[in-house]
Coordinates of C-alpha atoms and ligand atoms in Angstrom, one line a residue:
Chain A
X1 CA 0.0 0.0 0.0
X2 CA 1.5 3.3 -0.9
X3 CA 0.8 6.0 1.4
X4 CA 0.7 9.4 0.1
X5 CA -0.1 11.2 3.1
X6 CA 2.4 13.7 2.9
X7 CA 2.9 13.9 -0.8
X8 CA 0.7 16.8 -1.7
X9 CA -1.3 16.1 -4.9
X10 CA -3.8 14.0 -6.4
X11 CA -5.0 10.8 -4.8
X12 CA -7.7 10.4 -7.7
X13 CA -7.5 12.2 -10.9
X14 CA -10.2 12.0 -13.4
X15 CA -9.4 13.1 -17.0
X16 CA -11.9 13.7 -19.7
X17 CA -14.1 10.9 -18.4
X18 CA -17.0 9.9 -20.6
X19 CA -19.6 7.3 -20.0
X20 CA -22.2 5.7 -22.2
X21 CA -25.0 3.5 -21.2
X22 CA -25.7 2.0 -24.8
X23 CA -26.3 4.8 -27.2
X24 CA -27.0 7.4 -24.2
X25 CA -24.0 9.4 -23.0
X26 CA -24.5 10.3 -19.4
X27 CA -21.1 11.6 -18.4
X28 CA -19.8 14.1 -21.0
X29 CA -16.0 14.3 -20.6
X30 CA -15.2 15.6 -17.1
X31 CA -12.1 16.2 -15.3
X32 CA -11.2 16.9 -11.7
X33 CA -9.1 15.6 -9.0
X34 CA -9.3 14.6 -5.4
X35 CA -6.6 15.4 -2.9
X36 CA -5.4 12.9 -0.3
X37 CA -7.0 13.1 3.0
X38 CA -9.7 15.3 2.0
X39 CA -13.4 14.9 2.1
X40 CA -14.7 15.7 -1.4
X41 CA -18.3 16.2 -1.7
X42 CA -20.2 15.8 -5.1
X43 CA -23.6 17.4 -5.3
X44 CA -26.1 17.7 -8.0
X45 CA -29.8 16.8 -8.8
X46 CA -30.9 13.5 -9.7
X47 CA -29.8 11.6 -12.7
X48 CA -26.7 13.9 -12.9
X49 CA -24.4 11.0 -13.1
X50 CA -23.0 10.9 -9.5
X51 CA -23.5 7.3 -8.9
X52 CA -22.3 6.3 -12.4
X53 CA -19.0 8.4 -11.7
X54 CA -18.4 6.4 -8.5
X55 CA -19.0 3.1 -10.4
X56 CA -16.4 4.3 -12.9
X57 CA -13.8 4.7 -10.2
X58 CA -13.9 1.1 -8.9
X59 CA -14.8 -0.3 -12.3
X60 CA -18.0 -1.8 -11.1
X61 CA -19.6 -0.1 -14.0
X62 CA -18.3 -3.1 -16.1
X63 CA -20.9 -5.2 -14.4
X64 CA -23.6 -3.4 -16.4
X65 CA -23.8 -4.7 -20.0
X66 CA -23.5 -2.1 -22.8
X67 CA -21.5 0.5 -21.0
X68 CA -18.5 2.4 -22.6
X69 CA -16.0 4.2 -20.7
X70 CA -13.7 6.9 -22.3
X71 CA -11.1 9.2 -20.8
X72 CA -9.1 8.1 -17.6
X73 CA -9.4 7.7 -14.0
X74 CA -6.1 7.5 -12.0
X75 CA -5.8 6.3 -8.5
X76 CA -2.3 7.3 -7.1
X77 CA -1.4 8.1 -10.7
X78 CA -2.2 4.6 -11.9
X79 CA -4.8 4.1 -14.7
X80 CA -7.5 1.9 -13.3
X81 CA -8.0 0.3 -16.6
X82 CA -4.3 -0.9 -16.3
X83 CA -4.1 -2.2 -12.7
X84 CA -2.7 -5.6 -12.3
X85 CA -5.8 -7.0 -10.4
X86 CA -9.1 -5.2 -10.7
X87 CA -10.3 -7.1 -7.4
X88 CA -7.3 -5.6 -5.5
X89 CA -8.3 -2.2 -7.0
X90 CA -11.8 -2.5 -5.7
X91 CA -10.6 -3.3 -2.1
X92 CA -8.6 -0.2 -2.1
X93 CA -11.7 1.8 -2.7
X94 CA -14.5 1.4 -0.2
X95 CA -18.0 1.8 -1.7
X96 CA -21.2 2.4 0.3
X97 CA -24.4 2.3 -1.9
X98 CA -27.3 4.4 -1.5
X99 CA -29.8 1.6 -0.9
X100 CA -28.3 -0.6 1.8
X101 CA -27.6 -4.1 0.6
X102 CA -26.9 -6.5 3.5
X103 CA -25.6 -9.7 1.8
X104 CA -27.8 -12.8 2.8
X105 CA -25.1 -13.8 5.3
X106 CA -24.8 -13.3 9.0
X107 CA -23.6 -9.7 10.4
X108 CA -20.2 -11.2 11.1
X109 CA -19.9 -12.7 7.5
X110 CA -20.9 -9.6 5.9
X111 CA -18.1 -7.7 7.4
X112 CA -15.7 -10.4 7.1
X113 CA -16.5 -10.8 3.4
X114 CA -14.0 -8.6 1.9
X115 CA -11.0 -9.6 4.3
X116 CA -11.7 -13.1 3.5
X117 CA -11.9 -12.6 -0.3
X118 CA -8.5 -11.0 0.2
X119 CA -7.0 -14.0 2.1
X120 CA -7.4 -13.1 5.8
X121 CA -8.3 -16.1 7.6
X122 CA -7.1 -15.9 11.4
X123 CA -10.2 -15.8 13.7
X124 CA -8.4 -13.4 16.1
X125 CA -7.5 -11.0 13.2
X126 CA -11.1 -11.1 11.9
X127 CA -12.7 -10.6 15.2
X128 CA -10.7 -7.4 15.9
X129 CA -11.2 -6.1 12.7
X130 CA -15.0 -6.6 12.5
X131 CA -15.4 -5.2 16.0
X132 CA -13.4 -2.1 15.0
X133 CA -15.5 -1.7 11.8
X134 CA -18.8 -2.0 13.4
X135 CA -17.8 0.5 16.1
X136 CA -16.6 2.9 13.4
X137 CA -20.1 2.6 11.6
X138 CA -21.9 3.1 14.9
X139 CA -23.4 -0.2 14.8
X140 CA -21.5 -2.4 17.3
X141 CA -23.5 -1.7 20.5
X142 CA -26.7 -2.6 18.6
X143 CA -25.6 -5.8 17.2
X144 CA -22.7 -7.2 19.3
X145 CA -25.1 -9.9 20.8
X146 CA -26.2 -11.2 17.6
X147 CA -23.2 -11.1 15.1
X148 CA -24.7 -14.6 14.0
X149 CA -28.0 -13.6 12.8
X150 CA -28.8 -12.6 9.3
X151 CA -27.5 -9.2 8.0
X152 CA -30.7 -8.8 5.9
X153 CA -32.9 -8.9 9.0
X154 CA -31.6 -5.6 10.3
X155 CA -33.5 -2.4 9.8
X156 CA -32.9 -0.2 7.0
X157 CA -30.9 2.1 8.9
X158 CA -28.9 -0.6 10.6
X159 CA -28.1 -2.3 7.1
X160 CA -27.0 0.9 5.8
X161 CA -24.4 1.3 8.7
X162 CA -23.5 -2.4 8.1
X163 CA -22.6 -1.4 4.6
X164 CA -20.4 1.3 6.0
X165 CA -18.6 -1.3 8.2
X166 CA -18.3 -3.4 5.3
X167 CA -16.6 -0.9 3.1
X168 CA -14.3 -0.1 6.1
X169 CA -13.4 -3.7 6.5
X170 CA -10.8 -3.9 3.7
X171 CA -9.1 -0.8 5.0
X172 CA -9.6 1.2 1.9
X173 CA -7.4 4.1 1.0
X174 CA -10.5 5.9 -0.6
X175 CA -14.0 5.6 0.8
X176 CA -16.9 6.4 -1.5
X177 CA -20.2 7.2 0.2
X178 CA -23.3 7.4 -2.0
X179 CA -26.1 9.3 -0.2
X180 CA -25.4 7.2 2.8
X181 CA -27.7 9.1 5.1
X182 CA -30.9 8.3 3.0
X183 CA -32.2 5.7 5.5
X184 CA -30.5 6.8 8.6
X185 CA -32.0 9.1 11.3
X186 CA -30.4 12.4 12.0
X187 CA -28.8 11.4 15.2
X188 CA -27.0 8.4 13.7
X189 CA -26.1 10.5 10.7
X190 CA -24.3 13.1 13.0
X191 CA -22.4 10.2 14.7
X192 CA -21.3 8.8 11.3
X193 CA -20.3 12.3 10.2
X194 CA -18.1 12.6 13.3
X195 CA -16.7 9.3 12.4
X196 CA -16.0 10.5 8.8
X197 CA -14.1 13.6 10.1
X198 CA -11.7 11.3 12.0
X199 CA -11.4 8.8 9.2
X200 CA -10.2 11.6 7.1
X201 CA -6.9 11.3 8.8
X202 CA -6.6 7.6 7.6
X203 CA -8.2 7.8 4.1
X204 CA -9.4 10.0 1.3
X205 CA -13.3 10.3 1.4
X206 CA -15.7 11.0 -1.5
X207 CA -19.2 12.0 -0.4
X208 CA -22.0 12.1 -2.8
X209 CA -24.9 13.7 -1.1
X210 CA -28.2 15.2 -1.8
X211 CA -27.9 17.3 1.5
X212 CA -26.1 20.4 0.5
X213 CA -25.7 21.2 4.0
X214 CA -24.0 18.0 4.6
X215 CA -21.5 18.9 2.0
X216 CA -21.0 22.2 3.5
X217 CA -20.5 20.7 7.0
X218 CA -18.1 18.0 6.0
X219 CA -16.1 18.7 2.8
X220 CA -13.1 20.9 2.2
X221 CA -14.0 21.0 -1.6
X222 CA -17.2 20.3 -3.5
X223 CA -18.1 19.5 -7.1
X224 CA -21.5 20.5 -8.6
X225 CA -22.4 18.0 -11.2
X226 CA -25.3 18.5 -13.4
X227 CA -26.5 16.2 -16.3
X228 CA -23.1 14.8 -16.7
X229 CA -21.2 18.0 -16.8
X230 CA -19.2 19.9 -14.1
X231 CA -20.8 23.2 -13.3
X232 CA -18.3 24.1 -10.8
X233 CA -15.6 22.5 -8.4
X234 CA -13.9 24.5 -5.8
X235 CA -13.1 25.1 -2.2
X236 CA -16.2 25.1 0.1
X237 CA -15.4 28.7 1.0
X238 CA -16.1 29.6 -2.8
X239 CA -18.9 27.2 -3.5
X240 CA -20.9 28.1 -0.4
X241 CA -20.0 31.8 -0.5
X242 CA -22.3 34.6 -2.1
X243 CA -20.4 34.6 -5.1
X244 CA -19.4 31.2 -6.8
X245 CA -18.3 31.2 -10.2
X246 CA -21.7 30.1 -11.5
X247 CA -25.0 31.3 -10.9
X248 CA -26.5 27.8 -11.2
X249 CA -24.2 26.8 -8.2
X250 CA -25.6 30.0 -6.1
X251 CA -29.1 28.8 -7.0
X252 CA -28.6 25.1 -6.2
X253 CA -26.9 25.6 -3.0
X254 CA -29.7 27.9 -1.9
X255 CA -32.3 25.6 -2.8
X256 CA -33.9 27.7 -5.6
X257 CA -32.8 25.5 -8.5
X258 CA -35.1 25.6 -11.4
Chain B
X1 CA -75.8 37.8 -20.7
X2 CA -75.1 37.2 -17.1
X3 CA -78.5 35.2 -16.9
X4 CA -77.6 33.0 -19.9
X5 CA -74.3 32.3 -18.2
X6 CA -76.0 31.2 -15.0
X7 CA -78.5 29.1 -17.1
X8 CA -75.7 27.5 -18.7
X9 CA -73.9 26.7 -15.5
X10 CA -77.1 25.2 -14.0
X11 CA -77.9 23.1 -17.1
X12 CA -74.3 21.7 -17.0
X13 CA -74.7 21.0 -13.3
X14 CA -77.8 19.2 -13.9
X15 CA -76.4 17.2 -16.9
X16 CA -73.5 16.2 -14.8
X17 CA -75.8 15.0 -11.8
X18 CA -77.9 13.0 -14.1
X19 CA -74.8 11.3 -15.8
X20 CA -73.4 10.5 -12.4
X21 CA -76.8 8.8 -11.3
X22 CA -76.6 6.7 -14.4
X23 CA -73.0 6.0 -13.9
X24 CA -74.0 5.1 -10.4
X25 CA -76.4 2.6 -11.4
X26 CA -73.9 1.1 -13.9
X27 CA -71.4 1.0 -11.2
X28 CA -73.4 -1.0 -8.8
X29 CA -74.7 -3.3 -11.5
X30 CA -71.0 -3.9 -12.4
X31 CA -70.1 -4.4 -8.8
X32 CA -72.6 -7.0 -8.2
X33 CA -71.3 -8.9 -11.2
X34 CA -67.8 -8.5 -10.0
X35 CA -68.8 -10.1 -6.8
X36 CA -70.5 -13.0 -8.4
X37 CA -67.6 -13.5 -10.7
X38 CA -65.2 -13.1 -7.9
X39 CA -66.9 -15.8 -5.6
X40 CA -67.3 -18.2 -8.6
X41 CA -63.7 -17.9 -9.2
X42 CA -62.9 -18.6 -5.6
X43 CA -65.0 -21.6 -5.6
X44 CA -63.5 -22.8 -8.8
X45 CA -59.9 -22.5 -7.4
X46 CA -61.1 -24.2 -4.1
X47 CA -62.4 -27.0 -6.3
X48 CA -59.2 -27.4 -8.1
X49 CA -57.2 -27.4 -4.8
X50 CA -59.6 -30.1 -3.3
X51 CA -59.7 -32.1 -6.5
X52 CA -56.0 -32.5 -6.4
X53 CA -56.2 -33.9 -2.9
X54 CA -59.1 -36.1 -3.8
X55 CA -57.4 -37.5 -6.9
X56 CA -54.3 -38.4 -4.7
X57 CA -56.3 -40.3 -2.1
X58 CA -58.4 -41.8 -4.9
X59 CA -55.4 -43.2 -6.5
X60 CA -54.0 -44.5 -3.3
X61 CA -57.4 -46.1 -2.4
X62 CA -57.6 -47.7 -5.8
X63 CA -54.1 -49.2 -5.6
X64 CA -54.7 -50.3 -2.1
X65 CA -58.1 -52.0 -2.9
X66 CA -56.4 -53.9 -5.7
X67 CA -53.8 -55.4 -3.6
X68 CA -55.4 -55.5 -0.2
X69 CA -56.9 -58.8 -0.4
X70 CA -53.5 -60.5 -0.8
X71 CA -51.8 -57.9 1.3
X72 CA -53.8 -58.6 4.6
X73 CA -54.6 -62.4 3.8
X74 CA -51.6 -64.5 2.7
X75 CA -48.7 -62.3 1.7
X76 CA -45.7 -63.2 3.9
X77 CA -44.6 -59.4 4.6
X78 CA -41.3 -60.4 5.9
X79 CA -40.5 -62.5 2.7
X80 CA -41.9 -59.8 0.7
X81 CA -39.6 -57.2 2.0
X82 CA -36.5 -59.0 2.9
X83 CA -36.2 -61.9 0.3
X84 CA -34.4 -61.2 -3.0
X85 CA -36.3 -64.3 -4.5
X86 CA -38.9 -62.9 -7.1
X87 CA -40.4 -65.9 -8.7
X88 CA -44.1 -64.6 -9.4
X89 CA -44.9 -67.2 -12.0
X90 CA -43.2 -70.4 -10.7
X91 CA -45.4 -73.3 -10.8
X92 CA -44.0 -75.3 -7.9
X93 CA -42.9 -72.7 -5.4
X94 CA -44.0 -69.0 -5.9
X95 CA -42.0 -66.6 -4.2
X96 CA -42.7 -62.7 -3.9
X97 CA -39.5 -61.0 -2.5
X98 CA -38.8 -57.6 -3.6
X99 CA -35.6 -56.6 -1.8
X100 CA -33.6 -56.9 -5.0
X101 CA -36.0 -54.6 -6.7
X102 CA -35.8 -52.1 -3.9
X103 CA -32.0 -52.1 -4.0
X104 CA -32.3 -51.9 -7.7
X105 CA -34.3 -48.8 -7.6
X106 CA -32.1 -47.1 -4.9
X107 CA -28.9 -48.0 -6.6
X108 CA -30.0 -46.7 -10.1
X109 CA -31.5 -43.5 -8.5
X110 CA -28.6 -42.7 -6.2
X111 CA -25.9 -43.2 -8.9
X112 CA -28.1 -41.0 -11.1
X113 CA -28.2 -38.4 -8.5
X114 CA -24.5 -38.5 -7.9
X115 CA -23.9 -37.8 -11.6
X116 CA -26.8 -35.3 -12.2
X117 CA -26.5 -32.9 -9.0
X118 CA -23.1 -31.6 -9.7
X119 CA -23.7 -31.3 -13.4
X120 CA -27.0 -29.9 -13.1
X121 CA -26.3 -27.2 -10.4
X122 CA -23.0 -26.6 -12.2
X123 CA -24.8 -25.9 -15.4
X124 CA -27.2 -23.8 -13.8
X125 CA -24.5 -21.6 -12.4
X126 CA -22.7 -21.5 -15.8
X127 CA -26.0 -20.5 -17.6
X128 CA -27.0 -17.9 -15.3
X129 CA -23.6 -16.2 -14.3
X130 CA -20.8 -17.1 -16.7
X131 CA -22.6 -17.1 -20.1
X132 CA -23.0 -14.4 -22.8
X133 CA -26.6 -13.5 -23.5
X134 CA -26.6 -15.0 -26.8
X135 CA -25.1 -18.2 -25.7
X136 CA -27.6 -18.4 -22.7
X137 CA -30.5 -18.2 -25.2
X138 CA -29.0 -21.1 -27.3
X139 CA -28.3 -23.1 -24.2
X140 CA -31.8 -22.7 -22.8
X141 CA -33.3 -23.9 -26.0
X142 CA -31.2 -27.1 -26.0
X143 CA -32.0 -27.7 -22.5
X144 CA -35.8 -27.4 -22.9
X145 CA -35.4 -29.7 -25.9
X146 CA -33.8 -32.3 -23.7
X147 CA -36.4 -31.9 -21.1
X148 CA -39.1 -32.7 -23.9
X149 CA -37.7 -36.1 -25.1
X150 CA -40.0 -38.7 -24.4
X151 CA -38.6 -41.5 -22.0
X152 CA -39.1 -44.2 -24.5
X153 CA -36.6 -42.6 -26.7
X154 CA -34.2 -42.1 -23.8
X155 CA -34.7 -46.0 -23.5
X156 CA -33.4 -46.6 -27.1
X157 CA -30.7 -44.1 -26.6
X158 CA -29.8 -46.5 -23.6
X159 CA -30.0 -49.6 -25.9
X160 CA -28.4 -48.3 -29.0
X161 CA -25.8 -45.8 -27.8
X162 CA -25.0 -46.2 -24.2
X163 CA -25.0 -50.0 -24.2
X164 CA -22.1 -50.4 -26.8
X165 CA -20.4 -47.5 -25.3
X166 CA -20.2 -48.8 -21.9
X167 CA -19.0 -52.2 -23.4
X168 CA -16.2 -50.7 -25.1
X169 CA -15.1 -47.9 -22.6
X170 CA -15.3 -50.2 -19.5
X171 CA -14.6 -53.5 -21.2
X172 CA -17.6 -55.1 -19.8
X173 CA -19.6 -57.9 -21.5
X174 CA -23.1 -56.3 -21.2
X175 CA -23.7 -52.5 -21.4
X176 CA -27.4 -52.7 -19.8
X177 CA -26.7 -52.1 -16.2
X178 CA -27.0 -49.8 -13.2
X179 CA -24.6 -47.3 -14.9
X180 CA -26.6 -47.2 -18.0
X181 CA -29.9 -46.6 -16.3
X182 CA -28.3 -44.0 -14.0
X183 CA -26.8 -42.0 -16.9
X184 CA -30.2 -42.0 -18.5
X185 CA -31.9 -40.9 -15.5
X186 CA -29.1 -38.3 -15.0
X187 CA -29.6 -36.9 -18.5
X188 CA -33.4 -36.9 -17.9
X189 CA -33.3 -35.0 -14.6
X190 CA -30.4 -32.5 -15.4
X191 CA -32.5 -30.3 -17.7
X192 CA -35.1 -29.7 -15.0
X193 CA -32.5 -29.0 -12.4
X194 CA -30.8 -26.6 -14.9
X195 CA -33.9 -24.6 -15.5
X196 CA -35.3 -24.4 -12.0
X197 CA -31.8 -23.8 -10.6
X198 CA -31.1 -21.1 -13.2
X199 CA -34.4 -19.4 -12.1
X200 CA -33.4 -19.6 -8.5
X201 CA -30.0 -17.9 -9.3
X202 CA -31.7 -15.3 -11.4
X203 CA -34.0 -14.4 -8.6
X204 CA -31.0 -13.3 -6.4
X205 CA -31.1 -9.5 -6.9
X206 CA -28.3 -7.9 -9.0
X207 CA -27.6 -5.5 -6.0
X208 CA -25.9 -8.6 -4.1
X209 CA -23.7 -9.3 -6.9
X210 CA -22.8 -5.7 -7.2
X211 CA -22.2 -5.3 -3.6
X212 CA -19.8 -8.3 -3.5
X213 CA -18.1 -7.0 -6.6
X214 CA -17.5 -3.7 -5.0
X215 CA -15.9 -5.7 -2.1
X216 CA -13.2 -7.1 -4.5
X217 CA -14.8 -10.6 -5.0
X218 CA -14.1 -12.6 -7.9
X219 CA -16.8 -14.1 -9.9
X220 CA -16.2 -17.4 -8.2
X221 CA -16.2 -15.8 -4.8
X222 CA -19.4 -14.3 -5.6
X223 CA -21.0 -17.7 -6.7
X224 CA -20.2 -19.6 -3.5
X225 CA -20.2 -16.9 -1.0
X226 CA -23.2 -15.0 -2.1
X227 CA -25.3 -16.7 -4.6
X228 CA -25.3 -20.2 -3.4
X229 CA -26.3 -19.2 0.1
X230 CA -29.0 -16.8 -1.2
X231 CA -30.4 -19.2 -3.6
X232 CA -30.2 -22.2 -1.5
X233 CA -33.9 -22.9 -1.2
X234 CA -34.5 -22.7 -4.9
X235 CA -31.5 -25.0 -5.6
X236 CA -32.7 -27.4 -3.2
X237 CA -36.1 -27.6 -4.9
X238 CA -34.4 -28.0 -8.2
X239 CA -32.4 -31.0 -6.9
X240 CA -35.5 -32.5 -5.4
X241 CA -37.6 -32.0 -8.6
X242 CA -34.8 -33.9 -10.4
X243 CA -34.8 -36.8 -7.8
X244 CA -38.6 -36.9 -8.2
X245 CA -38.2 -37.4 -11.9
X246 CA -35.6 -40.1 -11.3
X247 CA -37.6 -42.2 -8.9
X248 CA -40.7 -42.2 -10.9
X249 CA -39.1 -42.9 -14.2
X250 CA -40.1 -46.3 -15.7
X251 CA -39.6 -46.8 -19.4
X252 CA -36.1 -45.8 -19.8
X253 CA -34.8 -47.8 -16.9
X254 CA -36.9 -50.8 -17.9
X255 CA -35.0 -50.7 -21.2
X256 CA -31.5 -49.8 -20.1
X257 CA -30.9 -51.8 -16.7
X258 CA -30.7 -55.3 -18.0
X259 CA -33.9 -56.4 -16.3
X260 CA -32.4 -59.0 -14.3
X261 CA -33.5 -59.5 -10.5
X262 CA -30.4 -59.0 -8.8
X263 CA -28.6 -57.2 -6.0
X264 CA -25.8 -55.3 -7.8
X265 CA -22.3 -55.4 -6.5
X266 CA -21.0 -52.9 -9.0
X267 CA -22.4 -50.3 -11.3
X268 CA -22.0 -52.8 -14.2
X269 CA -24.3 -55.3 -12.8
X270 CA -27.8 -55.5 -14.4
X271 CA -30.7 -54.8 -12.0
X272 CA -34.5 -54.4 -12.2
X273 CA -36.3 -51.4 -10.5
X274 CA -39.7 -51.7 -8.9
X275 CA -41.3 -49.4 -11.5
X276 CA -40.0 -51.5 -14.4
X277 CA -41.3 -54.7 -12.7
X278 CA -44.9 -53.2 -12.6
X279 CA -44.7 -52.0 -16.2
X280 CA -43.4 -55.3 -17.5
X281 CA -45.5 -57.7 -15.7
X282 CA -48.9 -56.1 -15.2
X283 CA -49.9 -57.0 -18.7
X284 CA -49.2 -60.6 -18.2
X285 CA -50.7 -61.2 -14.8
X286 CA -54.3 -62.4 -14.9
X287 CA -56.5 -59.7 -13.2
X288 CA -57.3 -60.5 -9.7
X289 CA -54.6 -63.1 -9.4
X290 CA -51.9 -63.2 -6.6
X291 CA -49.5 -62.0 -8.9
X292 CA -51.6 -59.2 -10.1
X293 CA -52.2 -58.3 -6.4
X294 CA -48.6 -58.2 -5.6
X295 CA -47.7 -55.9 -8.4
X296 CA -50.3 -53.5 -6.8
X297 CA -48.7 -53.9 -3.4
X298 CA -45.4 -52.8 -5.0
X299 CA -47.3 -49.9 -6.0
X300 CA -48.3 -49.1 -2.4
X301 CA -44.6 -49.5 -1.5
X302 CA -43.6 -46.9 -4.2
X303 CA -46.3 -44.7 -2.8
X304 CA -44.9 -44.8 0.6
X305 CA -41.3 -44.4 -0.7
X306 CA -42.2 -41.3 -2.5
X307 CA -44.2 -40.0 0.5
X308 CA -41.1 -40.4 2.7
X309 CA -38.7 -38.8 0.3
X310 CA -41.2 -35.8 -0.1
X311 CA -41.8 -35.6 3.5
X312 CA -38.2 -35.6 4.3
X313 CA -37.3 -33.2 1.8
X314 CA -40.1 -30.8 3.1
X315 CA -38.4 -31.1 6.6
X316 CA -35.0 -30.3 5.3
X317 CA -36.3 -27.3 3.3
X318 CA -38.1 -25.8 6.3
X319 CA -35.0 -26.4 8.4
X320 CA -33.0 -24.5 6.2
X321 CA -35.5 -21.8 5.8
X322 CA -35.6 -21.2 9.5
X323 CA -31.9 -20.8 9.8
Ligands
ATP401 N1 -27.9 0.6 -15.4 C1 -28.2 1.6 -16.1 N2 -28.6 1.6 -17.5 C2 -28.8 2.5 -18.3 N3 -28.9 4.0 -17.9 C3 -28.6 4.2 -16.6 C4 -28.1 3.0 -15.7 N4 -27.8 3.6 -14.5 C5 -28.0 4.9 -14.6 N5 -28.3 5.2 -15.9 C6 -28.5 6.6 -16.4 O1 -27.4 7.4 -16.1 C7 -27.7 8.7 -15.8 C8 -27.1 8.9 -14.5 O2 -27.7 8.2 -13.4 P1 -27.0 8.1 -12.1 O3 -27.6 6.9 -11.3 O4 -25.4 8.0 -12.2 O5 -27.4 9.6 -11.5 P2 -27.3 10.0 -10.0 O6 -26.7 11.4 -10.2 O7 -26.6 9.1 -9.1 O8 -28.6 10.3 -9.6 P3 -29.5 10.2 -8.1 O9 -29.1 11.4 -7.4 O10 -30.9 10.0 -8.4 O11 -28.8 9.0 -7.5 C9 -29.3 8.9 -15.5 O12 -29.9 9.4 -16.9 C10 -29.8 7.3 -15.7 O13 -30.9 7.0 -16.4
MG402 MG1 -27.3 7.9 -7.4

């Protein structure tokens, strides 16, 4: 694992990225970068391509038939299309999907899934790892007595936190959260936001969110994506000021978007 | 001008009211018919359900009645179940021992399942997870064709194709044996397992696959860590339906297993099954004779075996579901 903690620069660089589903292009050649150890927020109305963008970064987009990706995505300067093992790449990037997907396994096995796929076997190692991840996802206290029961039987919000624990389980360098707070109550959301602020020291975080205020609270920089184009990407002080570069940004951030 | 407008409005209101009265009448009539139709449908469905049960019991009682006379008066049950001597038409010393037939049925079915289950489930996984869409469509057509081949044709394949093949490959004098019958049964039950198993796998939501993918799982890891646990009920049902097909099959095994009453010591020994015995001898036995009745008692035995198999399968499925 290459630590780029003190080398300033670009953890992720996206260069002229285009994405097509069949004949329909949904991302039209966008370029931006994410700095190491920052929380980078992506905001934008529905259908603007936020989820698709994340799926291009860890290459799960290939799972959908008929997709064509153009341009480049670099992680630590390495083109994701040319990595040695796509599985290892995906483990370097934690992904939390907007709708919680508890795998039909026990809670323990859900969190142990990625470490096991990567070859971690020792019971003690796994136990410790799983407790830590569940604590970080603010779920440990609720499930510590029933780690053996099915992950799919948890409530929606608990499943969402389970997916966060799962995304942390392979100790990713980049954590992508796609509207993680959709199914979570405000109190738990705040707890997880606090965790994210701490995690920033260990990893780079990309936060896709519909809550403009969440982006404002957490991120150091924010990108406004609209219909597959970048309207503006800048430091939060600019995006959330009275005078961002684009009028659209001002309108969207203030909730008066056409 | 103003009055005219009011008039128009009033007229319109009246028309609307009249229309709504008419509509209400039609609606209530329609509702009555809907109610009648609905309860008729309900009765029809109930009738179907009840008739299924009635038929099963009817068949059971018919079979029982045909065999009851000898079953309760005269048949030596110990000899019937534990003797291997099946001489139903002997002039001097008639013996009705079906142990060899039971063992024959079990050996053919078990071997068939040992072959069919891995192939069937493997093919289901392949078709649903590892195939391009075009190839999948092609394979499904082939599989459905396989499922539609009548069992007599399978019997001929056993006689004409597998028989010489087994003789040549394994250097045995006769190719009509347990292995031959088991291969046929496997070929017959694999299509069922594949199509039901594939349905079960397809029913696992894509979000599971994608979640596992994002965690860095390979395709194989997705199959055995996510899909198999998620689809286990459906896959078990696929296997059980395949077993059902194999146990109940008559014609093909009649033609392919050599038809010798014999406890097999290897897959290359000929055997005879319970079903084949009934099919082969019922035509010759004089109606009402002892031999005829014993064949019906074999039917009762088969009935009990299938019942026990289904019942245990049910318990297994329920047990799995609970966990
Ligand atoms: N599997 C797919 N097949 C075809 N088109 C798709 C698929 N997934 C997404 N799209 C299209 O891509 C575009 C971007 O979708 P995407 O899910 O990336 O948007 P989003 O910004 O995440 O929206 P939301 O805020 O609603 O989650 C949409 O027009 C959508 O219809
Ligand atoms: Mg989305």
